[in-house]
Amino acid sequence: MLMLLCSVALPCVAAPDATAGARADAGWILQKLARPAPMRTAFVELRGSAMLKEPLRIEGEYRRPDSDTLVREVRVPYAETTTLAKGQATIARAGKSPRSFSLSRVPELAGLQASFGALLSGDRASLEQHYRVTAQGTQQQWTLVLAPRSAQGATAVRDITLHGRGAELRCIETRPLKGELQRTLLAGAANAAGSARTADALAALCRAGSSR
């Protein structure tokens, strides 16, 4: 589950300005991504499996109702809501009793919640407690790479790459230590995904105009 995010009010395409060709650094990107709660954004993901003829397309919404809560709601092709709050993760599915467990059992989720809050508050110092942060590209088209600092975090994830245009976070690519890359389209990229069901189609939307 990953990740992060931008406000529903975020423009799908950042307006051009005189600084569009200027290099983007981590501080500038985090300043642009900062969004106070409450916020929400649509997402689209593809999940591959050897048991499926084609990747499973997942659609839903990320929400941050307050500064200490992260909600991931899957709407298609099934209904599931995952809530991270007060040191607990709660997973609810239609027709089933919610399941809750402590985030201390899953350190990567605890780190996700902390880093998500740091991203949306523009808090670089807090983000760098969990990740090594590297920026590339221009202020119009940029990437921000997050590499886990802790040995525990690095056992699950190699790195997380955020792709954006101006003030818009369009896509998050998570490279696990094992398994395939997970790509999540957000905001304008999710809206542009239409009925796309191939990894190549989502990759093109994710990296369109990107520096990588």
mmCIF file of C-alpha atoms in Angstrom:
data_model
loop_
_atom_site.group_PDB
_atom_site.id
_atom_site.type_symbol
_atom_site.label_atom_id
_atom_site.label_comp_id
_atom_site.label_asym_id
_atom_site.label_seq_id
_atom_site.Cartn_x
_atom_site.Cartn_y
_atom_site.Cartn_z
ATOM 1 C CA MET A 1 0.000 0.000 0.000
ATOM 2 C CA LEU A 2 1.442 3.043 -0.860
ATOM 3 C CA MET A 3 1.091 5.937 -0.454
ATOM 4 C CA LEU A 4 0.643 9.611 -0.742
ATOM 5 C CA LEU A 5 -0.847 12.358 -2.330
ATOM 6 C CA CYS A 6 -2.216 15.495 -3.329
ATOM 7 C CA SER A 7 -5.305 17.567 -2.841
ATOM 8 C CA VAL A 8 -8.432 17.171 -4.928
ATOM 9 C CA ALA A 9 -8.008 20.857 -5.651
ATOM 10 C CA LEU A 10 -4.579 20.258 -7.162
ATOM 11 C CA PRO A 11 -4.462 21.283 -10.837
ATOM 12 C CA CYS A 12 -4.179 18.404 -13.324
ATOM 13 C CA VAL A 13 -1.518 20.344 -15.223
ATOM 14 C CA ALA A 14 0.622 22.945 -13.505
ATOM 15 C CA ALA A 15 0.383 26.372 -15.101
ATOM 16 C CA PRO A 16 3.559 27.329 -17.002
ATOM 17 C CA ASP A 17 5.701 30.037 -15.475
ATOM 18 C CA ALA A 18 9.064 31.677 -15.892
ATOM 19 C CA THR A 19 10.758 29.166 -13.571
ATOM 20 C CA ALA A 20 9.492 26.038 -15.369
ATOM 21 C CA GLY A 21 13.010 25.192 -16.605
ATOM 22 C CA ALA A 22 14.685 25.765 -13.231
ATOM 23 C CA ARG A 23 16.157 22.732 -11.483
ATOM 24 C CA ALA A 24 13.940 21.192 -8.813
ATOM 25 C CA ASP A 25 15.473 20.424 -5.424
ATOM 26 C CA ALA A 26 13.904 18.402 -2.627
ATOM 27 C CA GLY A 27 12.988 21.472 -0.605
ATOM 28 C CA TRP A 28 11.124 23.068 -3.519
ATOM 29 C CA ILE A 29 9.230 19.846 -4.324
ATOM 30 C CA LEU A 30 8.163 19.283 -0.712
ATOM 31 C CA GLN A 31 7.016 22.888 -0.431
ATOM 32 C CA LYS A 32 4.813 22.419 -3.513
ATOM 33 C CA LEU A 33 3.390 19.078 -2.333
ATOM 34 C CA ALA A 34 2.423 20.362 1.113
ATOM 35 C CA ARG A 35 -1.349 20.094 1.615
ATOM 36 C CA PRO A 36 -3.139 20.599 4.933
ATOM 37 C CA ALA A 37 -5.772 18.070 6.008
ATOM 38 C CA PRO A 38 -8.443 17.283 5.006
ATOM 39 C CA MET A 39 -7.450 16.179 1.499
ATOM 40 C CA ARG A 40 -8.232 13.391 -0.972
ATOM 41 C CA THR A 41 -7.104 12.105 -4.353
ATOM 42 C CA ALA A 42 -8.153 9.341 -6.751
ATOM 43 C CA PHE A 43 -5.741 6.505 -7.526
ATOM 44 C CA VAL A 44 -5.349 3.712 -10.095
ATOM 45 C CA GLU A 45 -3.082 0.653 -9.707
ATOM 46 C CA LEU A 46 -2.386 -2.570 -11.592
ATOM 47 C CA ARG A 47 -1.616 -5.742 -9.617
ATOM 48 C CA GLY A 48 -0.023 -8.666 -11.442
ATOM 49 C CA SER A 49 -0.453 -12.321 -10.481
ATOM 50 C CA ALA A 50 0.525 -15.649 -12.020
ATOM 51 C CA MET A 51 -3.071 -16.741 -11.398
ATOM 52 C CA LEU A 52 -4.539 -13.975 -13.573
ATOM 53 C CA LYS A 53 -4.582 -13.737 -17.370
ATOM 54 C CA GLU A 54 -4.094 -9.974 -17.121
ATOM 55 C CA PRO A 55 -3.170 -7.561 -14.297
ATOM 56 C CA LEU A 56 -5.941 -6.640 -11.874
ATOM 57 C CA ARG A 57 -6.885 -2.968 -12.183
ATOM 58 C CA ILE A 58 -7.647 -1.368 -8.806
ATOM 59 C CA GLU A 59 -9.367 2.008 -8.452
ATOM 60 C CA GLY A 60 -10.132 4.038 -5.375
ATOM 61 C CA GLU A 61 -9.250 7.050 -3.282
ATOM 62 C CA TYR A 62 -6.662 8.103 -0.715
ATOM 63 C CA ARG A 63 -7.925 10.373 2.062
ATOM 64 C CA ARG A 64 -6.301 12.268 4.884
ATOM 65 C CA PRO A 65 -9.223 13.426 7.074
ATOM 66 C CA ASP A 66 -6.859 14.814 9.704
ATOM 67 C CA SER A 67 -3.112 15.168 10.183
ATOM 68 C CA ASP A 68 -2.792 11.809 11.993
ATOM 69 C CA THR A 69 -4.953 9.581 9.771
ATOM 70 C CA LEU A 70 -4.410 7.973 6.348
ATOM 71 C CA VAL A 71 -7.263 6.138 4.584
ATOM 72 C CA ARG A 72 -6.991 3.995 1.444
ATOM 73 C CA GLU A 73 -10.398 3.120 0.015
ATOM 74 C CA VAL A 74 -10.596 0.562 -2.813
ATOM 75 C CA ARG A 75 -13.828 0.866 -4.822
ATOM 76 C CA VAL A 76 -13.187 -1.287 -7.921
ATOM 77 C CA PRO A 77 -13.169 -4.294 -8.412
ATOM 78 C CA TYR A 78 -13.938 -4.891 -4.717
ATOM 79 C CA ALA A 79 -14.687 -2.722 -1.689
ATOM 80 C CA GLU A 80 -12.027 -2.444 1.017
ATOM 81 C CA THR A 81 -10.981 0.365 3.334
ATOM 82 C CA THR A 82 -7.642 0.476 5.165
ATOM 83 C CA THR A 83 -7.217 3.100 7.886
ATOM 84 C CA LEU A 84 -3.926 3.983 9.601
ATOM 85 C CA ALA A 85 -4.510 5.993 12.781
ATOM 86 C CA LYS A 86 -3.412 6.139 16.423
ATOM 87 C CA GLY A 87 -0.800 3.437 15.990
ATOM 88 C CA GLN A 88 -3.344 1.005 14.537
ATOM 89 C CA ALA A 89 -4.165 -0.366 11.083
ATOM 90 C CA THR A 90 -7.809 -1.308 10.470
ATOM 91 C CA ILE A 91 -8.952 -3.199 7.367
ATOM 92 C CA ALA A 92 -12.684 -3.293 6.592
ATOM 93 C CA ARG A 93 -14.400 -5.274 3.810
ATOM 94 C CA ALA A 94 -18.089 -5.406 2.980
ATOM 95 C CA GLY A 95 -19.827 -8.243 4.813
ATOM 96 C CA LYS A 96 -16.887 -8.932 7.118
ATOM 97 C CA SER A 97 -15.903 -7.711 10.564
ATOM 98 C CA PRO A 98 -13.068 -5.126 10.526
ATOM 99 C CA ARG A 99 -9.594 -6.432 11.410
ATOM 100 C CA SER A 100 -7.208 -4.280 13.445
ATOM 101 C CA PHE A 101 -3.568 -4.698 14.419
ATOM 102 C CA SER A 102 -0.780 -2.578 15.849
ATOM 103 C CA LEU A 103 1.488 -0.749 13.414
ATOM 104 C CA SER A 104 4.398 -1.895 15.580
ATOM 105 C CA ARG A 105 3.901 -5.326 13.993
ATOM 106 C CA VAL A 106 4.457 -3.842 10.526
ATOM 107 C CA PRO A 107 7.249 -1.220 10.770
ATOM 108 C CA GLU A 108 7.001 -0.353 7.071
ATOM 109 C CA LEU A 109 3.376 0.777 7.558
ATOM 110 C CA ALA A 110 4.354 2.884 10.563
ATOM 111 C CA GLY A 111 7.102 4.453 8.458
ATOM 112 C CA LEU A 112 4.629 5.010 5.633
ATOM 113 C CA GLN A 113 2.232 6.895 7.869
ATOM 114 C CA ALA A 114 5.030 9.060 9.282
ATOM 115 C CA SER A 115 6.541 9.808 5.877
ATOM 116 C CA PHE A 116 3.118 10.506 4.361
ATOM 117 C CA GLY A 117 2.500 13.102 7.045
ATOM 118 C CA ALA A 118 5.950 14.601 6.480
ATOM 119 C CA LEU A 119 5.329 14.853 2.715
ATOM 120 C CA LEU A 120 1.989 16.615 3.071
ATOM 121 C CA SER A 121 3.291 18.977 5.741
ATOM 122 C CA GLY A 122 6.417 19.779 3.701
ATOM 123 C CA ASP A 123 8.591 18.607 6.605
ATOM 124 C CA ARG A 124 11.879 17.598 4.974
ATOM 125 C CA ALA A 125 13.650 16.968 8.284
ATOM 126 C CA SER A 126 11.028 14.413 9.377
ATOM 127 C CA LEU A 127 11.013 12.749 5.956
ATOM 128 C CA GLU A 128 14.793 12.398 6.040
ATOM 129 C CA GLN A 129 14.567 10.561 9.362
ATOM 130 C CA HIS A 130 13.084 7.648 7.397
ATOM 131 C CA TYR A 131 14.521 8.085 3.879
ATOM 132 C CA ARG A 132 17.496 9.340 1.912
ATOM 133 C CA VAL A 133 15.943 11.923 -0.404
ATOM 134 C CA THR A 134 17.198 12.670 -3.936
ATOM 135 C CA ALA A 135 15.587 15.088 -6.412
ATOM 136 C CA GLN A 136 16.018 15.164 -10.200
ATOM 137 C CA GLY A 137 14.569 17.166 -13.078
ATOM 138 C CA THR A 138 13.093 20.629 -13.415
ATOM 139 C CA GLN A 139 10.362 22.461 -11.545
ATOM 140 C CA GLN A 140 8.002 21.600 -14.397
ATOM 141 C CA GLN A 141 8.878 17.873 -14.575
ATOM 142 C CA TRP A 142 10.622 16.219 -11.633
ATOM 143 C CA THR A 143 11.221 13.024 -9.662
ATOM 144 C CA LEU A 144 11.870 12.560 -5.952
ATOM 145 C CA VAL A 145 13.509 9.272 -4.905
ATOM 146 C CA LEU A 146 13.112 8.004 -1.326
ATOM 147 C CA ALA A 147 15.478 5.226 -0.182
ATOM 148 C CA PRO A 148 14.795 3.678 3.263
ATOM 149 C CA ARG A 149 17.419 4.498 5.892
ATOM 150 C CA SER A 150 16.621 1.732 8.359
ATOM 151 C CA ALA A 151 17.703 -1.861 7.856
ATOM 152 C CA GLN A 152 14.124 -2.936 8.597
ATOM 153 C CA GLY A 153 12.683 -0.664 5.926
ATOM 154 C CA ALA A 154 15.264 -1.784 3.390
ATOM 155 C CA THR A 155 14.257 -5.430 3.825
ATOM 156 C CA ALA A 156 10.891 -4.661 2.217
ATOM 157 C CA VAL A 157 11.471 -1.721 -0.161
ATOM 158 C CA ARG A 158 14.463 -0.745 -2.311
ATOM 159 C CA ASP A 159 13.167 2.735 -3.033
ATOM 160 C CA ILE A 160 10.083 4.827 -3.772
ATOM 161 C CA THR A 161 10.036 7.251 -6.708
ATOM 162 C CA LEU A 162 7.573 10.129 -6.888
ATOM 163 C CA HIS A 163 6.903 11.621 -10.335
ATOM 164 C CA GLY A 164 5.412 15.088 -10.660
ATOM 165 C CA ARG A 165 4.771 18.178 -12.738
ATOM 166 C CA GLY A 166 4.995 21.514 -10.993
ATOM 167 C CA ALA A 167 2.830 21.284 -7.863
ATOM 168 C CA GLU A 168 1.151 18.017 -8.908
ATOM 169 C CA LEU A 169 2.184 14.571 -7.666
ATOM 170 C CA ARG A 170 1.112 12.302 -10.540
ATOM 171 C CA CYS A 171 2.536 8.902 -9.735
ATOM 172 C CA ILE A 172 4.375 6.799 -7.149
ATOM 173 C CA GLU A 173 6.558 3.827 -8.104
ATOM 174 C CA THR A 174 7.561 1.455 -5.307
ATOM 175 C CA ARG A 175 10.361 -1.071 -5.918
ATOM 176 C CA PRO A 176 10.103 -3.928 -3.413
ATOM 177 C CA LEU A 177 13.146 -5.966 -2.505
ATOM 178 C CA LYS A 178 11.352 -8.944 -4.022
ATOM 179 C CA GLY A 179 8.642 -8.959 -6.647
ATOM 180 C CA GLU A 180 7.521 -6.532 -9.315
ATOM 181 C CA LEU A 181 7.451 -2.750 -9.221
ATOM 182 C CA GLN A 182 4.162 -1.309 -7.929
ATOM 183 C CA ARG A 183 2.900 1.788 -9.715
ATOM 184 C CA THR A 184 0.147 4.053 -8.350
ATOM 185 C CA LEU A 185 -1.302 6.827 -10.529
ATOM 186 C CA LEU A 186 -2.746 9.831 -8.709
ATOM 187 C CA ALA A 187 -4.751 12.968 -9.465
ATOM 188 C CA GLY A 188 -4.473 13.996 -13.136
ATOM 189 C CA ALA A 189 -2.653 10.815 -14.154
ATOM 190 C CA ALA A 190 -5.362 8.649 -12.535
ATOM 191 C CA ASN A 191 -8.084 10.661 -14.261
ATOM 192 C CA ALA A 192 -6.298 10.235 -17.605
ATOM 193 C CA ALA A 193 -5.920 6.471 -17.167
ATOM 194 C CA GLY A 194 -9.379 5.766 -18.589
ATOM 195 C CA SER A 195 -9.721 2.010 -19.057
ATOM 196 C CA ALA A 196 -5.968 1.355 -19.393
ATOM 197 C CA ARG A 197 -5.106 -2.166 -18.244
ATOM 198 C CA THR A 198 -1.481 -2.674 -19.272
ATOM 199 C CA ALA A 199 1.671 -1.877 -17.336
ATOM 200 C CA ASP A 200 3.100 -0.050 -20.363
ATOM 201 C CA ALA A 201 0.072 2.257 -20.591
ATOM 202 C CA LEU A 202 0.258 3.198 -16.915
ATOM 203 C CA ALA A 203 4.032 3.637 -17.102
ATOM 204 C CA ALA A 204 3.598 6.088 -19.980
ATOM 205 C CA LEU A 205 1.100 8.141 -17.963
ATOM 206 C CA CYS A 206 3.294 7.950 -14.866
ATOM 207 C CA ARG A 207 6.495 9.067 -16.563
ATOM 208 C CA ALA A 208 5.078 11.380 -19.225
ATOM 209 C CA GLY A 209 7.448 14.313 -19.311
ATOM 210 C CA SER A 210 9.368 12.906 -16.339
ATOM 211 C CA SER A 211 13.105 13.312 -15.889
ATOM 212 C CA ARG A 212 13.477 9.494 -15.696
#
